[in-house]
Structures are given as C-alpha cells and as structure tokens.
C-alpha cells in the first residue's frame, strides 16, 4: 500500500490545485556525522598525555578503552627516503605509509575498528625516523547523542575526565542544535516519504560512505567522484566502499583499509547554494595498501545524463536507520542497517534546469547520511543528479537534489567538458613542438610540419592571447625534423634544429622579443651530424648544446661569451665508448649543468660540470644500477632547488628519483609513481607558480593524464588523474609557463592538429 499512498498524495495535490513541491517540509541537508570524540595533543587529559609523546624508531600501543574505533592524525612525520610508518589495528590489519604517502594523506590514517592500535616506526638505511600524534579520533557508540545531553560510555568518561563534552567536535554539536529545532520528533528532520521506511539493503559497488562527515559519494569516469556541496568541509576526509553492517545499536563499522580512500582536498570543486545548486566534484588518492584507485578496485562507475527525464528514480546511499517513527533520525534509536548502503525507488516529480540551478524532486525515501547520493534512472546505472535535501514527512512533501541540468554543474563535471582548444585551426598540422618565453614574457611556440617546414606563433602580450596564425620560419626550402628553443642572456630566443640529413642548424632573434635574423645557419658544417639535441644555459649565461650522433656518441658545443658566437666545433663527451640515445639537461642550484641520458640498453647515466660554467667531471656515471631501465626521461627542479628526474620504463610504468639536497647527491633508487597499473608512454614536467611540480603524460591509448606535488618540494598527490575527458587524445605534449605563473600545455593529436589548454589562475584549476 505504500506506493499507492504516495501516488494518492500526488493526485490529491493535483486535484486541489496544489503542487507536490508546495507540500514539502523545510529542506534540510542530510549529513550524519560520525559519532566521535577528538582529543588533541595540546588539550589531552592527564590520563592520555603519555599517548602523545613524540615517537621514534620502535613501537607504541595506543589504547582507548570503550572506543568503538580509532583513527590517528599525525604531524611532523620524518621517515626519509626509506623509513616506514605502520598502523596496526586490533584485528591485525595494517596500514603502511612511506613519507610520500603520509604527506599525501595529510598525516591522517584509515579508521580501525576496536579500542587499540599499534604504531610502528622503522628506520631506513640512512636517516632517523620520528613522528608526533596530533590527534586521536575516538569512535563513540551510536546513541551517545540526545537532545538533552552527550552520553559517553563509562570507560571513556574515566579516561577523558569530567569535562569530556569538550572533546565532542563542532559538527556533532551543530547536529544536536539542528535536531533540537524540530517541534515534533521525526517530522521536519527526517525524509521518509510517508509512515513507513521502504529502503532495502543494496550493494552497488559505485557508491561509498564519506566520513567522518557522514555523507555519500559515488564514482564517475576519469577517477572522479560526486557528492553534495554542503558535505564539503574539514570533515570531508575519506571515502569507504564495501561498508559492513553496523553494530546492533547502529555504531558504524569501518571496512578494511583496502577499501578506504583519502580525499584530495585540493581537487574539490563545489557549490553549497541550496536546493538545485548543491554539488561537489572531487578526487581521491590510490589506496595505500593495494595501490588501486576506487574505480579500478570496484570495477564500475556511474554514467551521467542531463537529458534523461524518467518516471521513476532510485536513490542509493548511506542514510541512518532505526525503528519507527524516527528511523534513526531525531535522536532516535538506530540499528544494524544504519549508515550502511540502502536504496529505494520513487516517483520523479520535477527535473528543471538553468545556468546555475537545476532542481530534482522525488518521493524516494532517504535519511541523514544520504546527502550526496546518486539520483539514478530506475533500471540502470545512469545518474541524473545528486541527492541533497530532506523534505518528506508523514503528511507529504518531496525530497530534493541537484539536477545535471544545472549548466554550471554539468560544465564542471569531468567527462562532460574538455578544456583543450584548437591552436589555431583544424587546418594547421604539425608533428612536434617546443615552447620558449620571450624576454618580455610572451610565450612563443615553434613546430615542425609533416613536410619538415618550420612554423611559429606567439602571444600578443605576456600571459595573453595568441597572434592567430602559424607563420613559416622562413621558407618551404627550410626543413628540419626536430627543434629546441633557448633564451640567450640578453633575452633573445635562439632555435636549434636537426635536418632530415642530421645536419644541425640554428636561427635567432635580432633583438629581445623581436624579429628573426632571416635564415637558418648551419652549426658548424655539413660533416657534423646529430640525431637529437638538448640545450642548457650555463651559470654565466652562455648557451651550451648537447647532441646524440647517429652512432649514439655524445657531443657538445658552447657559446664563447653570453649571447655571442660559438666555439667553432662539436666536442665528444667523452669517448666513442660512451653511447646514449636520449638526453636531458638541467642546471643545479649552484649553477652547474648536469646531463642525463638513456643508453641503447635502457640504463640511465649522468655527468656534470665540476664547477659552474666550467669543465666536466670526465665520465658518465650509472644512475643507479644496470637493473634500472627506462626508455625516456624528463627533469624538473623543485622549489628548493633539488633536481628530480622522471622516467618511463619499457613496460610504460612511471618512476622518479631526486637529489637529497640542492646540487648534491641522489636518493639512491628509482621509485614507482604510483603503481604498476599506471602506464604512460611519454612525459613532460611543468612548475606551478607556487613552486609545485606538475607532471603531464600520454597513455598508450593517447588519453592525457596529470599528477602534482601536494606542496612545493614535497610529496605527490598519490594518483594520476585524467586531463580532461576520455575523448581527448593526443600523442605528445609540451609544457610552458606564462609570465604570470600559469602553466599552459600544448599537444598534437594523431591527425597532427595542434591543441592547447591553460590554468585559469597560477597554481589553480584548468580552463573548461
């Protein structure tokens, strides 16, 4: 009879001239914050103070009698390149962190069921280890909150002391106040549509529980998730999948560590503008134990639609539950289904849209904790919006969400909009690119066409638009197959290229940010032959060019003075026995050039100047052993001056290594970035305005991906994320930086058309 009751209410409303939406109760956002206490090191009760003592190498047990679950927030973690931090729960399950992983997690751990944790710090080969516990988050049993008071189990009260209420976090206190507004138990704050709760248990692998805020999040393509904007805040921390049943009293139980994922705070794009403009798009780190992203682990994502308008919609999420009449809300009792995955289908009564608003209304049952749930076309896995608000009661009303007909939301969704723009028209075709920056800050791009002619285009002002067309440099008789651009000390750009016959040529601006000298000049004679080039700038400003000959020997030449002529010959670096097939050059913080190369057998080698603008150390040194193999390299410089190298292995996995101090030695090993499942065939690196490195790569299927440091000279965000949508396909990339610090990326498609995209602000998001 339940469905009949809902239909009857809608019919009665129509006959009396009152819309269903007019019957709805006040709209409430629907989070269900985790029941917890938060004890910080600087406010710990005396009985817990010893738990916060600084940790060194060894083990410590964290015991909190009466806790339903525990979670730790660390600060000042020092593991070095090979130290390990391990957290082990009462069940024996562990979470293992490297320095990069704990940095990416912001010092937070997964949630462990039970009242005891074991913390282990293991020293690496070179550096000491240490860590401090900043906070201990203590899971409280369900039912500890009521309208009148906070009730904490006696063992916890003994530990926390008589002033235990001060450890209850603000979101729980606000929930108490909000529930206290309702004049009648279970009417205005619940959103069961009618007198019975018709939700049933479900197991959709695409939907997860966001904690500790107590909302729902769900998977879409490209490594992204969706939820409600009003859920976003400091408690929008982790997403849990495959959530087990709660305890009989409704106390939440965490899934295994392999099913918990850290939300990347910097990835969140959201609006909290009320019904119809309440949404969040975000990303998570790969799992610390499996290395998998949730879409890969769960094996499924939702599809999105802003055109479907079904009669019936399903809402699947993690709402509270309990016996009638409150069904877990309003301070009422909870049960084992509370905040586990449940679903219900109901009638869709509204699906409207606009520039910044799109409203869904439906009589599908939901409860607190359902905020952020997908609103799904019944009979499939196509979502038309995000559930956000309660509005139902025994007497009628509808629950509400944000429709994908909200144009601003639809534009913000990864997988629906691309930020790549054709550069300049689809009639322009090039095979490779290089980017330079003029003395006045304007970017200038150079490219080689399929017929080996050379073309350029430039910004009309620094950090601004482009001149509108590609211009031949200089005539159809000038033909090169590879280019490199460098800037002289006086600001003049100089371009170097290799011709189809392997001769080397160059041309230059006649004045900074000005016109060109009018012809390509050979460097030095027709007997000099190289297959590829790289250019570096010495500390004194002199350019130095490095090249690989057809027999894989390595050669260099240099300017005799800054912005001046060249020394007159190519010189072997160092002997005919030294053979590489790919080079990259970088400048150390102290000014010394360092050259990196890949040998024909894929081993990696480097050599360096013994002093700035001076001679070389005399030999190529392996980096690090004959078992390390890469196909190609890119080099970036951290904000603190340390060089960092990135490489693609023969199996397309991505690796990095770094200097332990500026202009100093290396960390000793290549580290995978991030797992064997991450595979790219080429890389380029850029540096954000705030100093954070950002990597861009092309996968074997030509999709484009990126990843970035979480802070300058710091760890990485933990995953490769699609840039922008699966339909974007390029075969190579080049990265430039605008005068205002914004990164701009240029790419060539399989049909040789040229594309670009850019950050909308320095160190910020990308254009759409």
XYZ file of C-alpha atoms in Angstrom:
768
model
C 0.000 0.000 0.000
C 3.000 2.272 0.385
C 3.345 3.126 -3.331
C -0.411 3.703 -3.578
C -0.225 6.160 -0.675
C 2.457 8.180 -2.468
C 0.553 8.257 -5.751
C -2.641 9.203 -3.909
C -0.913 12.184 -2.284
C 0.315 13.429 -5.651
C -3.151 13.023 -7.216
C -4.866 14.815 -4.341
C -2.417 17.678 -4.659
C -3.163 17.964 -8.367
C -6.968 17.941 -7.878
C -6.933 20.669 -5.238
C -4.570 22.830 -7.304
C -1.570 22.452 -5.005
C 1.714 21.205 -6.436
C 3.646 18.427 -4.765
C 6.521 20.815 -4.161
C 4.246 23.102 -2.176
C 3.607 20.281 0.277
C 7.239 19.786 1.155
C 8.666 20.437 4.592
C 11.607 22.769 5.247
C 14.579 21.469 3.246
C 17.375 20.083 5.387
C 20.808 18.993 4.170
C 21.353 15.387 5.126
C 24.767 14.561 6.575
C 25.018 12.171 9.525
C 28.329 12.974 11.265
C 30.318 10.110 12.730
C 29.821 9.716 16.461
C 33.253 10.562 17.826
C 35.427 12.470 20.244
C 38.596 14.256 19.103
C 41.445 14.559 21.602
C 44.362 16.765 20.564
C 47.891 16.729 21.931
C 47.646 20.277 23.250
C 44.397 19.613 25.154
C 44.742 15.974 26.189
C 43.514 14.916 29.636
C 46.238 13.781 32.004
C 45.260 10.120 31.642
C 46.015 10.263 27.908
C 49.033 12.576 27.846
C 51.585 9.756 27.540
C 49.982 8.629 24.276
C 51.090 11.883 22.623
C 54.809 11.645 23.448
C 56.986 12.029 20.353
C 57.619 8.766 18.524
C 60.993 7.463 17.427
C 62.046 4.161 15.908
C 60.134 1.347 17.606
C 56.545 0.594 18.602
C 53.858 2.156 20.763
C 50.403 0.886 21.718
C 47.519 3.352 21.683
C 44.788 2.005 23.962
C 41.476 3.821 24.476
C 39.099 1.575 26.470
C 35.496 1.950 25.357
C 36.300 3.224 21.852
C 34.268 1.728 19.009
C 37.025 2.606 16.539
C 40.201 4.682 16.376
C 41.907 6.949 13.877
C 45.132 8.951 14.222
C 46.171 12.346 12.903
C 49.969 12.682 12.747
C 52.155 15.762 12.403
C 55.882 16.282 11.848
C 56.404 12.838 10.326
C 60.025 12.276 9.303
C 60.611 8.971 7.501
C 63.299 9.899 4.997
C 63.565 8.103 1.659
C 63.057 4.569 3.017
C 61.602 4.744 6.536
C 58.169 3.200 7.171
C 55.248 4.113 9.440
C 52.826 1.236 10.117
C 49.499 1.351 11.962
C 48.065 -1.998 13.064
C 44.534 -2.424 14.392
C 43.059 -4.823 16.919
C 42.178 -7.283 14.132
C 45.785 -7.436 12.948
C 45.094 -5.406 9.807
C 47.765 -2.805 8.990
C 48.216 0.390 7.021
C 51.754 1.081 5.841
C 52.997 4.568 4.915
C 56.059 5.883 3.130
C 56.960 9.556 3.546
C 55.208 10.441 0.290
C 52.066 8.545 1.286
C 51.696 10.045 4.765
C 52.316 13.506 3.293
C 49.637 12.919 0.664
C 47.203 11.740 3.365
C 47.905 14.919 5.338
C 49.054 12.860 8.322
C 45.691 11.098 8.661
C 45.293 7.316 8.920
C 42.487 4.980 7.977
C 39.826 4.094 10.551
C 40.466 0.909 12.552
C 37.721 -0.926 14.434
C 38.332 -1.577 18.119
C 39.933 0.263 21.004
C 43.633 -0.394 20.433
C 46.247 0.465 17.807
C 49.917 -0.372 17.467
C 52.128 2.303 15.894
C 55.462 1.204 14.422
C 58.268 3.383 13.053
C 61.031 1.566 11.160
C 64.231 3.421 10.327
C 65.575 3.377 6.787
C 69.172 2.842 5.761
C 70.265 6.472 6.041
C 68.037 8.777 8.075
C 66.431 8.651 11.555
C 62.639 8.479 11.857
C 60.217 10.364 14.082
C 56.573 11.386 14.271
C 54.133 13.161 16.547
C 50.489 12.269 17.120
C 48.479 15.453 16.774
C 45.010 13.987 17.405
C 43.398 10.734 18.460
C 39.910 10.371 16.984
C 37.753 8.087 19.118
C 34.665 6.367 17.740
C 31.693 6.572 20.097
C 28.833 4.083 20.171
C 25.637 5.161 18.411
C 23.139 6.673 20.792
C 25.659 8.788 22.660
C 23.823 11.891 21.441
C 20.399 13.004 22.527
C 18.660 16.348 22.515
C 19.482 16.994 26.142
C 22.976 15.632 26.649
C 26.005 13.778 25.415
C 26.270 10.297 26.875
C 29.732 8.697 26.825
C 30.469 5.121 27.987
C 31.970 4.958 31.470
C 35.455 3.673 30.444
C 35.775 6.656 28.130
C 34.439 9.071 30.733
C 37.101 7.842 33.140
C 39.784 8.433 30.506
C 38.532 11.783 29.209
C 37.726 13.222 32.617
C 34.703 15.120 33.940
C 34.867 17.748 31.180
C 34.517 15.106 28.464
C 31.978 17.131 26.453
C 34.740 19.469 25.256
C 36.079 16.645 23.079
C 32.849 16.367 21.079
C 33.580 18.092 17.735
C 31.594 21.018 16.427
C 29.750 19.172 13.658
C 28.137 16.848 16.224
C 27.211 19.786 18.436
C 25.606 21.517 15.454
C 23.652 18.359 14.665
C 22.278 18.389 18.202
C 21.192 22.005 17.856
C 19.618 21.386 14.441
C 17.654 18.408 15.668
C 16.532 20.396 18.653
C 14.766 22.898 16.374
C 12.173 20.371 15.242
C 8.965 20.850 17.215
C 7.887 17.257 16.723
C 10.078 14.171 16.823
C 10.792 12.774 13.367
C 8.727 15.180 11.266
C 10.817 18.070 9.972
C 14.256 16.481 10.132
C 13.542 13.108 8.594
C 12.831 12.427 4.955
C 10.912 9.182 4.848
C 8.020 9.875 2.498
C 5.048 8.558 4.433
C 4.697 6.467 7.549
C 6.949 3.543 6.570
C 10.581 3.287 5.557
C 10.809 1.328 2.295
C 14.576 1.380 1.842
C 16.229 -2.021 1.368
C 19.829 -3.181 1.630
C 21.868 -2.828 -1.569
C 25.402 -3.460 -2.777
C 26.061 -1.064 -5.650
C 29.882 -1.019 -5.934
C 29.838 2.556 -7.285
C 28.601 4.227 -4.064
C 30.661 4.834 -0.928
C 30.344 6.396 2.515
C 32.169 9.680 3.180
C 33.477 10.029 6.732
C 33.501 11.496 9.269
C 31.017 13.993 7.807
C 28.565 11.142 7.189
C 27.567 11.628 3.542
C 27.501 9.557 0.361
C 29.914 9.791 -2.568
C 29.949 7.913 -5.849
C 32.223 7.047 -8.737
C 32.155 8.533 -12.224
C 34.634 8.216 -15.085
C 38.158 9.604 -15.052
C 38.989 8.886 -11.401
C 36.419 11.366 -10.071
C 33.608 11.223 -7.516
C 30.492 13.273 -6.795
C 28.710 14.287 -3.603
C 26.776 17.210 -2.130
C 28.438 20.602 -1.737
C 27.102 21.078 1.796
C 29.076 17.978 2.842
C 32.384 19.663 1.990
C 34.460 20.929 4.904
C 37.219 19.831 7.235
C 35.385 16.558 7.964
C 35.116 15.658 4.258
C 38.097 13.320 4.573
C 37.766 9.716 3.422
C 35.549 7.559 1.219
C 34.733 3.997 2.287
C 33.486 1.255 -0.037
C 32.116 -2.222 0.723
C 30.881 -0.961 4.094
C 29.936 -3.779 6.513
C 26.842 -3.895 8.709
C 26.816 -1.598 11.714
C 26.540 -2.992 15.223
C 23.052 -3.779 16.517
C 22.831 -0.328 18.148
C 23.835 1.452 14.925
C 27.502 2.014 15.763
C 29.332 2.293 12.435
C 31.912 -0.325 11.497
C 34.756 0.608 9.161
C 35.581 -1.537 6.123
C 39.102 -2.933 5.689
C 41.914 -0.480 4.967
C 41.959 -1.700 1.352
C 38.507 -0.090 0.904
C 39.328 3.329 2.437
C 40.490 6.242 0.246
C 41.759 9.693 1.212
C 40.010 12.649 -0.427
C 42.384 15.134 -2.106
C 41.326 18.470 -0.609
C 42.857 20.442 -3.459
C 40.795 18.554 -6.028
C 37.391 19.614 -4.671
C 35.200 21.848 -6.824
C 31.880 22.565 -5.111
C 28.864 24.800 -4.609
C 26.693 24.999 -1.495
C 23.971 27.218 -2.911
C 20.866 25.448 -1.627
C 18.406 23.233 -3.443
C 19.378 22.988 -7.104
C 22.918 24.334 -6.711
C 24.455 21.984 -4.156
C 27.191 19.739 -5.554
C 30.804 18.630 -5.243
C 33.259 17.026 -7.664
C 36.447 15.585 -6.180
C 39.202 13.004 -6.418
C 40.887 10.589 -4.042
C 44.328 9.077 -3.601
C 45.019 5.479 -4.588
C 44.663 3.034 -1.733
C 47.796 2.800 0.403
C 47.671 -0.994 0.534
C 46.563 -2.016 -2.965
C 47.766 0.973 -4.987
C 44.416 0.932 -6.785
C 42.023 3.774 -7.453
C 38.450 3.022 -6.327
C 37.062 2.763 -9.858
C 39.608 0.035 -10.603
C 39.023 -1.732 -7.290
C 35.226 -1.529 -7.520
C 35.130 -2.261 -11.229
C 32.286 0.141 -12.046
C 31.301 3.805 -12.418
C 28.021 5.657 -12.961
C 27.191 7.209 -16.300
C 25.801 10.756 -16.302
C 22.889 12.313 -18.187
C 21.386 15.791 -18.373
C 18.723 14.720 -20.886
C 17.005 11.723 -19.259
C 13.716 12.504 -17.501
C 12.466 9.166 -16.146
C 9.219 8.486 -14.337
C 10.999 6.634 -11.527
C 14.314 7.376 -9.812
C 16.360 5.408 -7.338
C 18.454 6.909 -4.535
C 21.254 4.716 -3.151
C 23.309 5.792 -0.172
C 24.312 5.607 3.460
C 21.457 7.097 5.481
C 20.814 6.449 9.150
C 18.208 3.838 10.092
C 16.250 2.688 13.091
C 12.754 1.814 14.268
C 9.669 3.932 13.546
C 8.723 6.668 13.912
C 12.161 8.327 13.634
C 14.013 5.705 11.546
C 17.340 6.659 13.124
C 16.894 10.446 12.945
C 15.956 12.994 15.589
C 17.999 11.360 18.330
C 16.080 8.109 17.898
C 17.471 4.601 18.261
C 19.492 3.127 15.400
C 20.030 -0.383 14.074
C 22.489 -2.541 12.134
C 21.348 -1.052 8.807
C 22.163 2.489 9.914
C 24.731 4.200 7.663
C 25.113 1.113 5.514
C 24.158 1.085 1.854
C 20.398 1.075 1.222
C 18.260 2.002 -1.769
C 14.693 2.928 -2.691
C 12.856 3.876 -5.867
C 10.171 6.567 -6.102
C 8.385 8.925 -8.464
C 10.229 11.855 -10.046
C 8.050 14.970 -9.989
C 10.496 17.709 -11.082
C 13.635 17.930 -13.209
C 14.321 21.536 -14.191
C 17.470 23.402 -15.113
C 19.143 26.755 -15.555
C 22.512 28.472 -15.704
C 23.319 27.899 -12.020
C 20.366 25.856 -10.804
C 18.788 22.509 -11.547
C 16.158 21.052 -9.222
C 15.114 17.432 -8.783
C 12.142 16.430 -6.614
C 11.016 12.886 -5.885
C 9.204 10.869 -3.232
C 12.065 8.397 -2.799
C 12.903 7.565 0.834
C 16.175 8.969 2.198
C 17.639 9.819 5.606
C 20.521 11.726 7.153
C 23.697 10.339 5.563
C 22.101 10.176 2.106
C 23.425 13.633 1.217
C 25.456 13.272 -1.955
C 23.728 10.072 -3.120
C 23.223 9.461 -6.835
C 19.734 10.013 -8.214
C 19.562 7.120 -10.664
C 17.329 6.334 -13.615
C 15.458 3.222 -12.450
C 16.637 0.082 -14.181
C 20.259 1.031 -14.838
C 23.312 2.956 -13.668
C 22.688 6.323 -15.307
C 22.569 9.182 -12.793
C 20.643 12.410 -13.465
C 21.716 14.306 -10.353
C 22.840 14.409 -6.728
C 20.544 13.976 -3.715
C 20.972 16.839 -1.254
C 17.916 17.687 0.834
C 15.171 16.266 3.005
C 11.610 17.439 2.577
C 9.303 14.487 3.153
C 7.160 13.704 6.176
C 4.125 11.581 7.020
C 1.862 14.259 5.544
C 3.654 14.581 2.208
C 6.351 16.611 0.504
C 9.305 15.578 -1.612
C 12.994 15.070 -1.172
C 15.265 17.131 -3.397
C 18.537 17.135 -5.264
C 20.636 18.982 -7.801
C 19.962 18.050 -11.417
C 22.652 17.750 -14.057
C 20.511 20.283 -15.915
C 22.312 22.829 -13.741
C 24.566 24.142 -16.525
C 27.358 25.210 -14.168
C 27.480 21.743 -12.613
C 27.401 19.992 -15.982
C 30.279 22.155 -17.224
C 32.312 21.382 -14.094
C 31.871 17.626 -14.437
C 34.958 15.766 -15.662
C 33.978 13.653 -18.615
C 31.444 16.157 -19.976
C 33.652 19.088 -20.978
C 37.109 19.346 -22.481
C 39.400 22.290 -21.890
C 41.539 21.631 -24.968
C 41.187 24.300 -27.654
C 42.382 24.001 -31.246
C 45.510 26.089 -31.875
C 44.798 27.931 -34.227
C 42.626 25.991 -36.684
C 41.988 22.389 -37.692
C 43.818 23.140 -40.944
C 47.109 23.640 -39.082
C 49.193 20.453 -38.843
C 52.490 19.875 -37.012
C 54.408 16.805 -35.874
C 56.336 18.181 -32.884
C 56.566 21.337 -30.769
C 58.831 23.293 -28.462
C 57.918 26.328 -26.339
C 60.051 29.345 -25.440
C 59.419 32.525 -23.474
C 60.473 35.878 -24.880
C 62.388 38.467 -22.875
C 59.147 40.399 -22.325
C 57.387 37.262 -21.001
C 55.355 36.336 -24.110
C 55.289 32.626 -24.945
C 56.322 31.619 -28.457
C 55.722 28.149 -29.892
C 57.750 26.513 -32.667
C 56.756 23.427 -34.620
C 57.736 21.131 -37.461
C 55.098 20.296 -40.075
C 54.692 16.880 -41.754
C 56.734 18.236 -44.714
C 59.520 19.320 -42.265
C 58.907 23.056 -42.730
C 59.231 25.147 -39.551
C 56.486 27.340 -38.138
C 55.984 29.668 -35.178
C 53.238 31.574 -33.367
C 53.306 33.907 -30.341
C 51.293 35.647 -27.670
C 50.351 39.242 -28.450
C 51.091 40.210 -24.841
C 52.503 38.374 -21.799
C 50.046 35.812 -20.352
C 47.541 36.808 -23.013
C 46.007 35.688 -26.306
C 47.798 34.487 -29.414
C 48.505 36.172 -32.749
C 46.001 33.944 -34.539
C 48.053 32.040 -37.090
C 51.128 29.895 -37.655
C 53.889 31.604 -39.662
C 56.548 29.832 -41.716
C 60.130 30.302 -40.465
C 61.422 31.029 -43.153
C 60.583 29.233 -46.414
C 59.473 25.884 -47.780
C 63.123 25.150 -48.522
C 63.971 25.199 -44.820
C 63.318 21.741 -43.453
C 64.049 20.289 -40.015
C 62.707 17.272 -38.168
C 63.369 18.274 -34.541
C 63.613 21.611 -32.683
C 64.836 23.024 -29.387
C 64.402 26.634 -28.261
C 66.523 28.507 -25.692
C 66.790 32.082 -24.435
C 70.057 33.992 -24.535
C 71.184 36.002 -21.535
C 70.130 39.225 -23.294
C 66.595 37.822 -23.754
C 66.814 36.870 -27.450
C 65.364 33.473 -28.344
C 67.531 31.073 -30.336
C 66.192 27.953 -32.041
C 68.254 24.855 -32.852
C 67.176 22.069 -35.190
C 68.231 18.826 -36.809
C 67.615 18.438 -40.548
C 66.458 15.209 -42.226
C 70.116 14.547 -43.163
C 71.179 15.004 -39.468
C 72.980 18.321 -40.034
C 72.484 20.921 -37.278
C 71.071 24.402 -37.827
C 70.151 27.460 -35.780
C 68.463 30.848 -36.065
C 67.956 33.711 -33.596
C 66.092 36.899 -32.827
C 67.903 40.089 -33.834
C 66.754 41.767 -30.611
C 64.912 40.581 -27.479
C 61.205 39.875 -28.131
C 61.697 40.959 -31.734
C 62.078 39.657 -35.295
C 64.344 36.907 -36.564
C 67.679 37.019 -38.398
C 66.113 35.771 -41.645
C 67.766 32.423 -42.291
C 68.819 29.110 -40.780
C 72.609 28.859 -40.353
C 74.481 25.559 -40.213
C 76.220 24.708 -36.902
C 79.022 24.100 -37.986
C 79.454 22.130 -41.211
C 77.745 19.534 -43.372
C 80.019 16.871 -41.877
C 78.603 17.438 -38.375
C 75.693 15.048 -37.906
C 73.427 14.560 -34.864
C 70.079 12.808 -34.385
C 68.763 14.882 -31.464
C 69.618 17.969 -29.398
C 69.204 19.450 -25.931
C 70.155 22.972 -24.804
C 71.244 24.217 -21.386
C 72.291 27.622 -20.081
C 75.447 27.966 -18.034
C 75.555 29.979 -14.817
C 77.324 32.811 -16.677
C 74.527 32.878 -19.276
C 76.306 31.071 -22.127
C 74.192 28.544 -24.003
C 75.550 25.007 -24.369
C 74.135 22.463 -26.826
C 74.347 18.685 -26.391
C 73.588 16.121 -29.088
C 73.485 12.422 -29.863
C 75.157 11.303 -33.082
C 73.866 8.510 -35.362
C 76.334 6.127 -33.651
C 74.965 7.184 -30.199
C 78.109 9.059 -29.164
C 77.509 12.315 -27.268
C 78.761 15.730 -28.338
C 78.621 19.315 -27.066
C 79.382 22.863 -28.152
C 79.030 26.240 -26.431
C 78.955 29.996 -26.798
C 82.295 31.713 -26.204
C 80.503 34.520 -24.353
C 76.904 35.105 -23.232
C 74.552 35.981 -26.145
C 77.519 35.679 -28.500
C 79.188 33.409 -31.062
C 80.007 29.727 -30.788
C 83.279 27.913 -30.080
C 83.512 26.536 -33.630
C 83.320 22.758 -33.263
C 81.461 19.834 -31.725
C 83.396 18.029 -28.997
C 82.912 14.406 -27.931
C 81.662 13.913 -24.352
C 83.705 11.792 -23.549
C 84.713 8.893 -25.813
C 83.397 6.659 -28.579
C 82.632 4.069 -25.912
C 80.067 6.377 -24.320
C 76.786 5.857 -26.126
C 73.320 7.210 -25.327
C 70.153 7.582 -27.386
C 68.271 10.274 -25.433
C 69.454 13.285 -23.397
C 68.078 15.819 -20.945
C 69.991 18.743 -19.417
C 69.283 20.621 -16.180
C 71.026 23.267 -14.087
C 71.783 22.659 -10.432
C 71.007 25.325 -7.861
C 74.715 26.213 -7.680
C 74.732 26.794 -11.462
C 76.463 23.596 -12.604
C 74.917 21.883 -15.614
C 74.067 18.181 -15.302
C 73.216 15.961 -18.271
C 71.134 12.782 -18.051
C 70.831 10.136 -20.736
C 69.364 6.760 -21.624
C 71.663 4.184 -23.183
C 70.660 1.810 -26.003
C 70.091 -0.896 -23.347
C 67.779 1.487 -21.376
C 70.197 2.015 -18.480
C 70.367 5.592 -17.142
C 73.541 7.689 -16.934
C 74.562 11.202 -15.902
C 77.529 13.557 -15.918
C 78.049 17.060 -14.512
C 80.217 20.142 -14.514
C 82.811 20.267 -11.743
C 82.118 23.980 -11.253
C 79.580 26.453 -12.663
C 80.286 27.361 -16.321
C 83.330 25.102 -16.222
C 84.629 21.699 -17.334
C 83.025 18.301 -16.897
C 83.669 15.528 -14.383
C 85.204 13.268 -17.037
C 82.892 10.264 -17.212
C 79.301 9.098 -17.439
C 78.092 7.526 -14.178
C 75.262 4.997 -13.982
C 72.103 6.076 -12.102
C 71.830 3.724 -10.224
C 72.483 0.192 -11.469
C 72.367 -1.938 -14.597
C 69.000 -3.326 -13.474
C 67.375 0.141 -13.648
C 65.890 0.554 -17.117
C 63.941 3.481 -18.622
C 63.004 4.441 -22.188
C 62.858 8.216 -21.740
C 63.495 10.937 -19.147
C 62.305 14.375 -18.082
C 63.906 16.600 -15.431
C 62.275 19.178 -13.170
C 63.658 21.464 -10.491
C 61.928 21.641 -7.129
C 61.220 24.948 -5.417
C 64.131 24.306 -3.030
C 66.490 23.769 -5.983
C 66.734 19.975 -5.880
C 66.569 18.269 -9.262
C 64.000 15.496 -9.726
C 64.029 13.052 -12.638
C 61.004 11.275 -14.078
C 61.154 8.350 -16.470
C 59.048 5.880 -18.404
C 60.084 2.232 -18.195
C 59.865 -0.280 -21.058
C 56.544 -1.519 -19.586
C 55.226 2.108 -19.521
C 55.306 2.411 -15.722
C 56.474 5.788 -14.388
C 59.401 6.258 -11.995
C 61.149 9.129 -10.225
C 64.264 9.885 -8.231
C 65.598 13.087 -6.649
C 68.547 14.843 -5.117
C 68.674 14.633 -1.320
C 69.844 18.258 -1.172
C 70.261 21.008 -3.785
C 73.314 20.472 -6.040
C 74.051 17.283 -4.134
C 73.793 13.500 -4.348
C 70.783 11.392 -5.240
C 68.352 9.441 -3.062
C 69.708 6.087 -4.226
C 66.814 4.411 -6.008
C 64.085 4.803 -8.601
C 60.589 4.862 -7.097
C 57.417 3.899 -8.941
C 54.894 6.736 -9.411
C 52.474 5.305 -8.365
C 51.771 1.654 -9.210
C 52.275 -0.939 -11.924
C 48.745 -0.141 -13.104
C 49.766 3.425 -14.025
C 51.159 3.378 -17.544
C 52.206 6.236 -19.823
C 54.378 6.342 -22.917
C 55.649 9.936 -22.657
C 56.000 12.681 -20.030
C 56.566 16.400 -19.671
C 57.020 18.399 -16.479
C 55.993 21.936 -15.525
C 56.330 24.038 -12.393
C 53.379 25.853 -10.874
C 53.607 29.468 -9.775
C 53.794 28.328 -6.143
C 56.749 26.038 -6.929
C 54.922 22.691 -7.035
C 55.960 20.405 -9.868
C 53.200 19.011 -12.086
C 53.625 16.083 -14.461
C 51.679 15.534 -17.660
C 51.657 12.292 -19.607
C 50.174 10.488 -22.572
C 48.917 6.930 -22.081
C 49.280 4.143 -24.657
C 45.697 4.890 -25.775
C 46.586 8.618 -26.219
C 44.466 9.803 -23.261
C 46.109 12.584 -21.236
C 46.841 12.398 -17.500
C 48.462 14.572 -14.848
C 49.634 14.474 -11.247
C 51.186 17.088 -8.947
C 53.064 17.720 -5.736
C 50.886 18.456 -2.694
C 53.316 21.182 -1.638
C 56.472 22.796 -3.051
C 59.429 20.372 -2.889
C 57.110 17.852 -1.250
C 55.342 14.560 -1.891
C 52.939 13.779 -4.702
C 49.141 13.700 -4.677
C 49.119 9.926 -4.999
C 47.368 9.270 -8.291
C 47.320 10.036 -11.989
C 44.113 11.848 -12.944
C 42.587 12.144 -16.386
C 43.081 15.510 -18.087
C 40.196 16.152 -19.083
C 37.893 13.528 -20.602
C 38.327 10.078 -22.182
C 37.591 11.517 -25.621
C 40.654 13.792 -25.526
C 43.507 12.072 -27.339
C 46.971 13.495 -28.065
C 50.219 11.794 -28.989
C 52.728 14.218 -27.475
C 52.811 17.224 -25.141
C 54.947 20.273 -24.416
C 54.568 22.473 -21.327
C 55.195 26.210 -20.992
C 54.783 28.709 -18.170
C 53.189 32.094 -18.680
C 54.734 35.255 -17.246
C 52.038 35.314 -14.532
C 52.925 31.753 -13.446
C 50.051 29.911 -15.149
C 51.020 26.654 -16.837
C 49.962 26.221 -20.466
C 50.088 22.815 -22.151
C 50.370 22.234 -25.897
C 49.720 18.954 -27.673
C 49.491 17.300 -31.065
C 46.681 14.918 -31.986
C 47.011 11.785 -34.094
C 45.912 13.790 -37.163
C 48.667 16.397 -36.495
C 46.256 19.141 -35.373
C 47.580 21.322 -32.538
C 45.764 21.932 -29.253
C 46.374 23.839 -26.038
C 44.887 24.365 -22.594
C 45.838 26.556 -19.625
C 45.355 27.203 -15.943
C 42.726 29.818 -15.132
C 44.970 31.214 -12.387
C 48.507 30.429 -11.201
C 48.720 27.073 -9.363
C 44.972 26.631 -9.852
C 42.435 24.746 -11.950
C 42.226 24.432 -15.708
C 40.023 26.122 -18.283
C 36.817 24.465 -19.439
